[in-house]
Structure formats: structure tokens, C-alpha cells
Amino acid sequence: MGLSTLASLAPKLMKHGLPPDTPAVAVERGTTPQQRMVFALLKDLVDEVKSADLVSPTLIIIGKVVSLSPFWVESSEHDALKIESSYASEAR
């Protein structure tokens, strides 16, 4: 559900006042061995999610709470951060 509406949701949030540099993350298949996460600024999230080829189910989290993740520091030093579960990496 979050993934299918992201392309229209992100621009609407920014149009209505949410800063483009708001932290955001997309979590694909959360809590499973196949979990993948994409951290990005709100303005870049749609493109980064497309680039990572995330599929449903994907949870979208937008807001300051994302910056509490230890991975946010890494992503803020780069344009975006894509993280795969160690289980998914080992399966390849």
C-alpha cells in the first residue's frame, strides 16, 4: 500500500509544507530475512526506491523519527543508503 502511493504522496507532502530534506525510509519485507531498506531525503525517496527496485510489501516512514536510526548518519553522508538484510546477502 505505501509503495503504490509513494509517487503521489511525496510531492503532496512537500506541496503542503513538509520540508524536502525531511528524513525518510522505505522498508521492504520488514522483519524478514529478505528485508531491504532505502534511506533518503523525502525529495529523493521516490527515485531511490525506484532505483532499488523495491516491491510490496514496503512500509514508508517519513519524519524526524527516521533520523534516530543509526543508519541515517551514513545516509546523510551520501545521497541515499540502501541496506539489505545480512540473510538476503548470504542467500545470493
Coordinates of C-alpha atoms in Angstrom, one line a residue:
M1 CA 0.0 0.0 0.0
G2 CA 2.7 2.5 0.9
L3 CA 4.8 1.7 -2.2
S4 CA 1.9 2.1 -4.6
T5 CA 1.0 5.6 -3.3
L6 CA 4.6 6.9 -2.7
A7 CA 4.9 8.6 -6.1
S8 CA 1.9 10.8 -5.5
L9 CA 2.2 11.1 -1.7
A10 CA 5.7 12.6 -1.5
P11 CA 5.0 15.6 -3.8
K12 CA 1.8 16.3 -2.0
L13 CA 3.5 16.3 1.4
M14 CA 6.1 18.7 0.2
K15 CA 3.4 20.9 -1.5
H16 CA 1.6 21.1 1.8
G17 CA 4.7 22.2 3.8
L18 CA 6.8 19.2 4.7
P19 CA 10.4 20.2 4.0
P20 CA 12.1 18.4 1.1
D21 CA 15.0 17.5 3.4
T22 CA 12.8 15.5 5.7
P23 CA 14.3 12.1 6.6
A24 CA 12.5 9.1 5.0
V25 CA 13.0 5.4 4.7
A26 CA 11.3 2.6 2.8
V27 CA 11.4 -0.8 4.4
E28 CA 10.7 -3.7 2.1
R29 CA 9.6 -7.0 3.6
G30 CA 10.4 -5.7 7.1
T31 CA 11.3 -8.2 9.9
T32 CA 12.0 -11.0 7.4
P33 CA 15.4 -12.3 6.1
Q34 CA 14.6 -10.6 2.8
Q35 CA 14.3 -7.1 4.4
R36 CA 15.8 -4.2 2.5
M37 CA 15.8 -0.5 3.4
V38 CA 16.3 2.6 1.5
F39 CA 17.1 5.8 3.4
A40 CA 16.8 9.1 1.6
L41 CA 15.6 12.7 1.9
L42 CA 11.9 13.0 1.1
K43 CA 12.7 14.8 -2.1
D44 CA 14.8 11.9 -3.3
L45 CA 12.8 8.9 -1.9
V46 CA 10.7 8.2 -5.0
D47 CA 13.7 8.0 -7.3
E48 CA 15.8 6.0 -4.8
V49 CA 13.0 3.5 -4.2
K50 CA 12.6 3.0 -8.0
S51 CA 16.4 2.6 -8.3
A52 CA 16.4 -0.1 -5.7
D53 CA 13.5 -1.9 -7.3
L54 CA 11.7 -2.4 -4.1
V55 CA 8.5 -4.4 -4.2
S56 CA 5.4 -4.7 -1.9
P57 CA 5.0 -5.1 1.0
T58 CA 7.0 -1.9 1.7
L59 CA 6.5 0.4 4.6
I60 CA 7.2 4.1 4.2
I61 CA 8.3 6.1 7.2
I62 CA 8.7 9.8 6.8
G63 CA 9.7 12.3 9.5
K64 CA 12.3 13.1 12.2
V65 CA 11.9 9.7 13.7
V66 CA 13.9 8.3 10.8
S67 CA 16.9 10.3 11.8
L68 CA 17.0 8.3 15.1
S69 CA 18.2 5.2 13.1
P70 CA 21.9 4.5 13.3
F71 CA 21.8 4.1 9.5
W72 CA 20.6 7.7 9.0
V73 CA 24.1 9.1 9.8
E74 CA 25.5 7.0 7.0
S75 CA 22.8 8.0 4.6
S76 CA 23.2 11.7 5.3
E77 CA 26.9 11.5 4.3
H78 CA 25.8 10.1 0.9
D79 CA 22.8 10.8 -1.3
A80 CA 20.9 7.7 -0.1
L81 CA 21.6 4.5 1.6
K82 CA 20.4 1.1 0.6
I83 CA 20.6 -1.7 3.1
E84 CA 19.9 -5.4 2.6
S85 CA 19.5 -7.9 5.4
S86 CA 22.5 -10.0 6.1
Y87 CA 20.4 -13.0 5.4
A88 CA 19.5 -11.7 1.9
S89 CA 23.1 -11.0 1.2
E90 CA 24.2 -14.5 2.3
A91 CA 21.5 -16.1 0.1
R92 CA 22.9 -14.7 -3.1

